[in-house]
GROMACS .gro file of N, CA and C in nm:
model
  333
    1UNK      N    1  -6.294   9.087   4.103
    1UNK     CA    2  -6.290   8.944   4.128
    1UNK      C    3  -6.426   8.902   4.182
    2UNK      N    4  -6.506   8.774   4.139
    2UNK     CA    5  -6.586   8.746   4.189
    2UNK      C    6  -6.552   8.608   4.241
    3UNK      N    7  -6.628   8.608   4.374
    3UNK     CA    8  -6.624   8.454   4.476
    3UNK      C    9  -6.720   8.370   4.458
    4UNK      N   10  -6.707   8.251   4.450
    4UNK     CA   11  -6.846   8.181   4.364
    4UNK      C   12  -6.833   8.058   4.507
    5UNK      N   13  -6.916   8.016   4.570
    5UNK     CA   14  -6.910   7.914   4.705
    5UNK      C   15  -7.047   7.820   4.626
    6UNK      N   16  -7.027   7.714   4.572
    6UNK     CA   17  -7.139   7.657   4.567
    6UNK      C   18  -7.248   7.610   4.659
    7UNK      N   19  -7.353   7.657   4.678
    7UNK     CA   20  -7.413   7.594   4.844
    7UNK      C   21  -7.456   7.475   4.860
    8UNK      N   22  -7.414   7.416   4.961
    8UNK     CA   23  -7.400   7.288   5.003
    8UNK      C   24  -7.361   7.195   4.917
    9UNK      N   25  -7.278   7.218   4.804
    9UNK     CA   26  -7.271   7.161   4.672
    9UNK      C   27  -7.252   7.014   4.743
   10UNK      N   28  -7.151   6.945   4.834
   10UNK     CA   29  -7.135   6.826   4.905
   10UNK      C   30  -7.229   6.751   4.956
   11UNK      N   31  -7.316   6.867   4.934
   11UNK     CA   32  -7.437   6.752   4.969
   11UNK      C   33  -7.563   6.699   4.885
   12UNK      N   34  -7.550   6.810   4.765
   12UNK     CA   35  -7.619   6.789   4.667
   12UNK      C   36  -7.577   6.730   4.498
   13UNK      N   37  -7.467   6.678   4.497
   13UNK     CA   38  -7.436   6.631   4.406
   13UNK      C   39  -7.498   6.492   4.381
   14UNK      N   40  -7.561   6.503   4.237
   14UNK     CA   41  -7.638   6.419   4.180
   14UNK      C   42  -7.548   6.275   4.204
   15UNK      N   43  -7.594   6.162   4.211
   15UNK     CA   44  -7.478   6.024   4.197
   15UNK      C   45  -7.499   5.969   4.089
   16UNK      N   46  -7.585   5.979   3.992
   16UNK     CA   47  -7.594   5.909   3.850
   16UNK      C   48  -7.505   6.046   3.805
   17UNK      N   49  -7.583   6.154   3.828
   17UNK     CA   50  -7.506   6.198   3.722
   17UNK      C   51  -7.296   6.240   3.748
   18UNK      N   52  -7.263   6.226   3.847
   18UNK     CA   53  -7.122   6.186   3.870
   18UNK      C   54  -7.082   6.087   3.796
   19UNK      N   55  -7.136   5.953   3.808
   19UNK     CA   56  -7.121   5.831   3.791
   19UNK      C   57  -7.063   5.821   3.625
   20UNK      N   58  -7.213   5.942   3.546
   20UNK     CA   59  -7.202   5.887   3.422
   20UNK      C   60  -7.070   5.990   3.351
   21UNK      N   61  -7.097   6.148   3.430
   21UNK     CA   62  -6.887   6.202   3.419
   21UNK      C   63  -6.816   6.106   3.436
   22UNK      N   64  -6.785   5.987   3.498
   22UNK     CA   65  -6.716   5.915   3.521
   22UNK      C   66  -6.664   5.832   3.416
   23UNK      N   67  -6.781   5.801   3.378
   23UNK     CA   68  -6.800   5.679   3.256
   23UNK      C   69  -6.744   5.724   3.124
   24UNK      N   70  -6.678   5.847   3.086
   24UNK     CA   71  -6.689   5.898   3.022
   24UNK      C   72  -6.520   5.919   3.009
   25UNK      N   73  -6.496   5.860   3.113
   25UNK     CA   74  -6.290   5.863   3.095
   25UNK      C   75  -6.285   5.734   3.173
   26UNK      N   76  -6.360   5.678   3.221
   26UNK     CA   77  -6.309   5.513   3.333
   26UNK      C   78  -6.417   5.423   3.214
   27UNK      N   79  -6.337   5.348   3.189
   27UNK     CA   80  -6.415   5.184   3.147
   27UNK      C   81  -6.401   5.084   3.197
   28UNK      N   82  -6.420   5.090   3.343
   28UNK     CA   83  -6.380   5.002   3.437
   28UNK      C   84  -6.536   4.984   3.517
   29UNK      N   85  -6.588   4.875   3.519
   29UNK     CA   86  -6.697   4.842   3.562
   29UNK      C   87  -6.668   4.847   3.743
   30UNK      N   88  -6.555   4.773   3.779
   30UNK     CA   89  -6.541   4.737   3.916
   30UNK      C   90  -6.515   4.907   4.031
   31UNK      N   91  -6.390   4.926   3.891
   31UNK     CA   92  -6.393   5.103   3.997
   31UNK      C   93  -6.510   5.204   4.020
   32UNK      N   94  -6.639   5.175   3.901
   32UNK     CA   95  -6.731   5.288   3.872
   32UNK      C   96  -6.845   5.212   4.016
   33UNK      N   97  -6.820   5.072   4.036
   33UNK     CA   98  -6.884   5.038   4.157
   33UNK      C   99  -6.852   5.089   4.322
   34UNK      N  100  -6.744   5.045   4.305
   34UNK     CA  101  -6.688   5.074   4.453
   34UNK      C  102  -6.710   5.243   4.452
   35UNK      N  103  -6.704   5.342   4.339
   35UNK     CA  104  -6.735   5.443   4.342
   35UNK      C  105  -6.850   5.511   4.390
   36UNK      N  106  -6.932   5.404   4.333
   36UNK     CA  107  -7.097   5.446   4.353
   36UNK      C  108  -7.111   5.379   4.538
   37UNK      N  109  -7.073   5.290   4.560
   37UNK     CA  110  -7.066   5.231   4.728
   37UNK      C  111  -7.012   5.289   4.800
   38UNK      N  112  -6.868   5.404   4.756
   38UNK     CA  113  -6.849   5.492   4.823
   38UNK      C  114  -6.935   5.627   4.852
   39UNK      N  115  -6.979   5.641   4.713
   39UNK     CA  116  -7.128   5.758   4.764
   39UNK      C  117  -7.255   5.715   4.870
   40UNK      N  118  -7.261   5.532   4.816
   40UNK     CA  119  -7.392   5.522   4.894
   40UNK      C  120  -7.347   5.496   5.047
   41UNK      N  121  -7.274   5.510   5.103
   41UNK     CA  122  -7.244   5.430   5.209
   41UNK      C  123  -7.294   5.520   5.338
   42UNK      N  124  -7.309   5.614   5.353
   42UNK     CA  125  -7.431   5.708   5.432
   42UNK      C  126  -7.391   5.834   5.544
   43UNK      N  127  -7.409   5.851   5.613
   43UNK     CA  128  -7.363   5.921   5.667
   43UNK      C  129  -7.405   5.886   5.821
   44UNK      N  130  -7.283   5.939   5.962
   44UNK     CA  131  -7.352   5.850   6.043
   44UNK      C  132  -7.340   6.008   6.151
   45UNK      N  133  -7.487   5.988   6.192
   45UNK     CA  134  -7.534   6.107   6.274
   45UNK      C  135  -7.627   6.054   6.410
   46UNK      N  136  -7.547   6.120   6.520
   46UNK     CA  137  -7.625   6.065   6.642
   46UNK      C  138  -7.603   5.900   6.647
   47UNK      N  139  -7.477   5.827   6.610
   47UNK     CA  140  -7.436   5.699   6.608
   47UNK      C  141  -7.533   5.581   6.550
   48UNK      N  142  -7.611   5.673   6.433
   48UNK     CA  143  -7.669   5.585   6.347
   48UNK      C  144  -7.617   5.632   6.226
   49UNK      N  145  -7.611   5.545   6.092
   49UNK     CA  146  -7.600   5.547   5.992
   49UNK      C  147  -7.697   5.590   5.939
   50UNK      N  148  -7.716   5.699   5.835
   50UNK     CA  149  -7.810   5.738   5.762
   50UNK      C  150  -7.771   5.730   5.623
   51UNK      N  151  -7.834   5.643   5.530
   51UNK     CA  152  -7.856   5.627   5.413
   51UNK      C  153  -7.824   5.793   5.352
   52UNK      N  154  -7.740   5.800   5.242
   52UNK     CA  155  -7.812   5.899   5.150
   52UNK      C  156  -7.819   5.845   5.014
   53UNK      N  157  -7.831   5.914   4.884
   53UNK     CA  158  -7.864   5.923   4.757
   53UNK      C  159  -7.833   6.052   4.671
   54UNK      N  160  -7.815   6.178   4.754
   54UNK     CA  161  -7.724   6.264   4.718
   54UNK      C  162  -7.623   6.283   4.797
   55UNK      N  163  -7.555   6.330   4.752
   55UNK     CA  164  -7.409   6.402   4.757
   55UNK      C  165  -7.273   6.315   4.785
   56UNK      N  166  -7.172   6.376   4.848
   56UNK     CA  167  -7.040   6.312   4.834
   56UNK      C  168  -6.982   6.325   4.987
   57UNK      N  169  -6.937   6.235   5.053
   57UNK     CA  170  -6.934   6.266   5.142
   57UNK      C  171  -6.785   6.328   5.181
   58UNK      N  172  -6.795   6.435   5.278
   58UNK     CA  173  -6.676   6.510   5.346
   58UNK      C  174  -6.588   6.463   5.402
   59UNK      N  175  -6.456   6.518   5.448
   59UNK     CA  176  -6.375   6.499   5.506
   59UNK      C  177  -6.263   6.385   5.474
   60UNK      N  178  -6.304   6.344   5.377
   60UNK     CA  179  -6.255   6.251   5.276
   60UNK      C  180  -6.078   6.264   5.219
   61UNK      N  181  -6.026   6.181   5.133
   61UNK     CA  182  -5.917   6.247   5.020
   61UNK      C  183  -6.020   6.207   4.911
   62UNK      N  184  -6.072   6.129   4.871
   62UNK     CA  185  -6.147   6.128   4.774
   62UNK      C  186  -6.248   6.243   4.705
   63UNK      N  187  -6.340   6.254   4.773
   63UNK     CA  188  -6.434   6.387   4.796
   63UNK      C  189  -6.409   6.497   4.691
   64UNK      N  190  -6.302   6.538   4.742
   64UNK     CA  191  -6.219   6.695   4.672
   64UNK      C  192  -6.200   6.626   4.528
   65UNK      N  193  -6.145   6.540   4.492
   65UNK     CA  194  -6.074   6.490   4.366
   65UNK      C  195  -6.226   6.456   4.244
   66UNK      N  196  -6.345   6.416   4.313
   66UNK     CA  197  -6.470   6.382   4.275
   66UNK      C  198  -6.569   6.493   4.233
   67UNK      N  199  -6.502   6.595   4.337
   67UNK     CA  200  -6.548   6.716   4.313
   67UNK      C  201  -6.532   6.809   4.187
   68UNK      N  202  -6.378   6.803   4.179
   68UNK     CA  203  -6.331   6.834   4.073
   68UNK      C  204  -6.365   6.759   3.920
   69UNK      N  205  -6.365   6.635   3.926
   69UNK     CA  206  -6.452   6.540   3.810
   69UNK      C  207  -6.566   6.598   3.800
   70UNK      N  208  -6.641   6.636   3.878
   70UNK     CA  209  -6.785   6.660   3.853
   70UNK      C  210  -6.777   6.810   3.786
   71UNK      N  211  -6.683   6.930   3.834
   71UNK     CA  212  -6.702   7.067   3.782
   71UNK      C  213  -6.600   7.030   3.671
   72UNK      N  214  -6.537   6.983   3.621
   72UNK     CA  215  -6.461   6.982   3.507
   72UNK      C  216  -6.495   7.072   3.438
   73UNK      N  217  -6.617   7.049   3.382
   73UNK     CA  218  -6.725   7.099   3.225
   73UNK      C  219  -6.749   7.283   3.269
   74UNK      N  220  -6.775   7.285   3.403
   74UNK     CA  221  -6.766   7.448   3.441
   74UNK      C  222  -6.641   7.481   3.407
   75UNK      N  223  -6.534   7.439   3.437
   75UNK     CA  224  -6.398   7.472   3.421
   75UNK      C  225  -6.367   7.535   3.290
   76UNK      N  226  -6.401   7.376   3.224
   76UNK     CA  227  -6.364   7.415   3.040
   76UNK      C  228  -6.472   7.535   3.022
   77UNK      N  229  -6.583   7.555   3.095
   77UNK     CA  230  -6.664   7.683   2.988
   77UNK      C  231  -6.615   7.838   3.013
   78UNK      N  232  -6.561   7.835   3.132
   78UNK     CA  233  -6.464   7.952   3.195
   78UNK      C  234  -6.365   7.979   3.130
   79UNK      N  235  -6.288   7.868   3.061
   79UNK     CA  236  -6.161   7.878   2.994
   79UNK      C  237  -6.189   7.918   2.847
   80UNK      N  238  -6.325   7.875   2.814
   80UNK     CA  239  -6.340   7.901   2.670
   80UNK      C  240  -6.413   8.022   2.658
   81UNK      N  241  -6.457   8.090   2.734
   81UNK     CA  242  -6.474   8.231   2.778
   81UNK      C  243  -6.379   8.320   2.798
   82UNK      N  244  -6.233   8.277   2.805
   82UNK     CA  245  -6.098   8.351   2.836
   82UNK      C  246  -6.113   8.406   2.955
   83UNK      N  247  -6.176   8.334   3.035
   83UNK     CA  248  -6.183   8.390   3.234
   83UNK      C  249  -6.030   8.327   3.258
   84UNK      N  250  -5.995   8.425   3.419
   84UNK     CA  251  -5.905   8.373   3.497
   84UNK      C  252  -5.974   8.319   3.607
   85UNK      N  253  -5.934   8.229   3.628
   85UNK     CA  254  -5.998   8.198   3.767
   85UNK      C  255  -5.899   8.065   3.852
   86UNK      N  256  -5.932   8.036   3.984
   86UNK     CA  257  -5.914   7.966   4.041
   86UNK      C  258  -6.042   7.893   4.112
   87UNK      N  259  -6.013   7.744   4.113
   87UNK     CA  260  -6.126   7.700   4.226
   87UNK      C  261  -6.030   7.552   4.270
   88UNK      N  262  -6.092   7.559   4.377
   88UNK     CA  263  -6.049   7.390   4.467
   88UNK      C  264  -6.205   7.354   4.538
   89UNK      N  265  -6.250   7.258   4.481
   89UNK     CA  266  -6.352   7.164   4.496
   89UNK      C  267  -6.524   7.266   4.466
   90UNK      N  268  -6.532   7.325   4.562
   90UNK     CA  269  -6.645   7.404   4.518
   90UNK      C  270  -6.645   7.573   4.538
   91UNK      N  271  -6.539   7.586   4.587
   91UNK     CA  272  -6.498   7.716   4.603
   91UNK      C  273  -6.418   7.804   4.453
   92UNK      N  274  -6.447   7.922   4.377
   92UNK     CA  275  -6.369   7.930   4.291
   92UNK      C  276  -6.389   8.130   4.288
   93UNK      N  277  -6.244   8.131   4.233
   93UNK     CA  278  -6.225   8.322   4.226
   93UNK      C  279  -6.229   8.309   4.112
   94UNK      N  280  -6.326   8.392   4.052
   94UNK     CA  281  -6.292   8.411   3.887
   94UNK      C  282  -6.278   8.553   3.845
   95UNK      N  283  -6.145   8.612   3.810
   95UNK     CA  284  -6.101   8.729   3.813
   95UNK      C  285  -6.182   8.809   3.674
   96UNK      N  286  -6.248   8.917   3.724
   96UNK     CA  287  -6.289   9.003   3.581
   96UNK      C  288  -6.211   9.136   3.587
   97UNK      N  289  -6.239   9.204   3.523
   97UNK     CA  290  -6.202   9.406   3.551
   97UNK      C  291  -6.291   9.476   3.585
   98UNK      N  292  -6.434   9.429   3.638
   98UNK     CA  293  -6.515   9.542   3.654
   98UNK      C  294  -6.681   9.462   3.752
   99UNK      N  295  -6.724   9.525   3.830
   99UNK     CA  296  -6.836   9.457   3.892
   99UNK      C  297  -6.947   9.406   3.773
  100UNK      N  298  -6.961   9.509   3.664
  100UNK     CA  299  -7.043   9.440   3.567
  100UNK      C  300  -7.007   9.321   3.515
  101UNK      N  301  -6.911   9.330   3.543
  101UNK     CA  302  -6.874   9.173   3.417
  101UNK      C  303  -6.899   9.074   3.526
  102UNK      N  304  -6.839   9.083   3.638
  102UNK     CA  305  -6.833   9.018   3.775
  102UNK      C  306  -7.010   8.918   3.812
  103UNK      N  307  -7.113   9.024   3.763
  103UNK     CA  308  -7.248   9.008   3.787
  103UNK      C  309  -7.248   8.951   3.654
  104UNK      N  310  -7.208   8.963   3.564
  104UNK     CA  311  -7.299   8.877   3.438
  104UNK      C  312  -7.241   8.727   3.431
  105UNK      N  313  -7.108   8.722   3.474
  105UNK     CA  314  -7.027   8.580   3.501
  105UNK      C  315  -7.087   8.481   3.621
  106UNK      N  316  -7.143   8.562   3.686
  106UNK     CA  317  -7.187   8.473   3.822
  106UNK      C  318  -7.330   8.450   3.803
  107UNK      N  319  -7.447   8.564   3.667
  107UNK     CA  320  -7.524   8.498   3.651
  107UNK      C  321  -7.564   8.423   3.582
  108UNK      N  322  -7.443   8.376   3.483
  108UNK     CA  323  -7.444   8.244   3.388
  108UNK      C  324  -7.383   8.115   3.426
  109UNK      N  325  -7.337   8.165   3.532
  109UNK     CA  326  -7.254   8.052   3.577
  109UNK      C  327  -7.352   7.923   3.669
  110UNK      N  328  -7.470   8.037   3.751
  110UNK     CA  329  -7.509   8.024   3.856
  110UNK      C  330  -7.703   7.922   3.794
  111UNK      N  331  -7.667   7.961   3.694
  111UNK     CA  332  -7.798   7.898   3.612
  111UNK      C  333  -7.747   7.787   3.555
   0.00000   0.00000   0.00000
């Protein structure tokens, strides 16, 4: 089994390119906004608001569900590879039979 933890993936997720996964099953101008205002809306550290431009913010119900929109396309290439695996948001087990396979899955995955 290999453990795949994306690093800091929550904080580095592109917002156009979410936006335009988005666009791609929503034809809704108003939801793909409030979407994007929910990314931009910032983060607040030391009781200031800080702007961002990447990522998604935590602790959310949204977050996890956005997360999953965004890895979709990893999903389907795992499946069309005949992997087992599990993941919830950026965390995922993808079951092989052997450490070799384990290392060649995590270094295609990981590029």
């Amino acid at each position: 089994m290999g453990h795949l933890d994306i690093e800091k993936y929550f904080d580095t997720v592109n917002h156009d390119k979410l936006i335009s996964i988005l666009r791609e099953r929503v034809n809704d101008k108003p939801t793909l906004h409030l979407i994007r205002s929910f990314l931009k809306a910032g983060v607040m550290e030391d009781g200031l608001v800080k702007p961002n431009k990447l990522g998604v913010p935590q602790g959310n119900s949204l977050s996890p569900s956005l997360s999953n929109i965004y890895l979709d396309k990893m999903d389907k290439k795992l499946e069309q590879r005949g992997l087992h695996f599990v993941r919830y948001a950026d965390d995922s087990n993808i079951f092989v039979k052997s450490s070799k396979s384990a290392n060649r899955v995590m270094k295609s995955i990981s590029s």
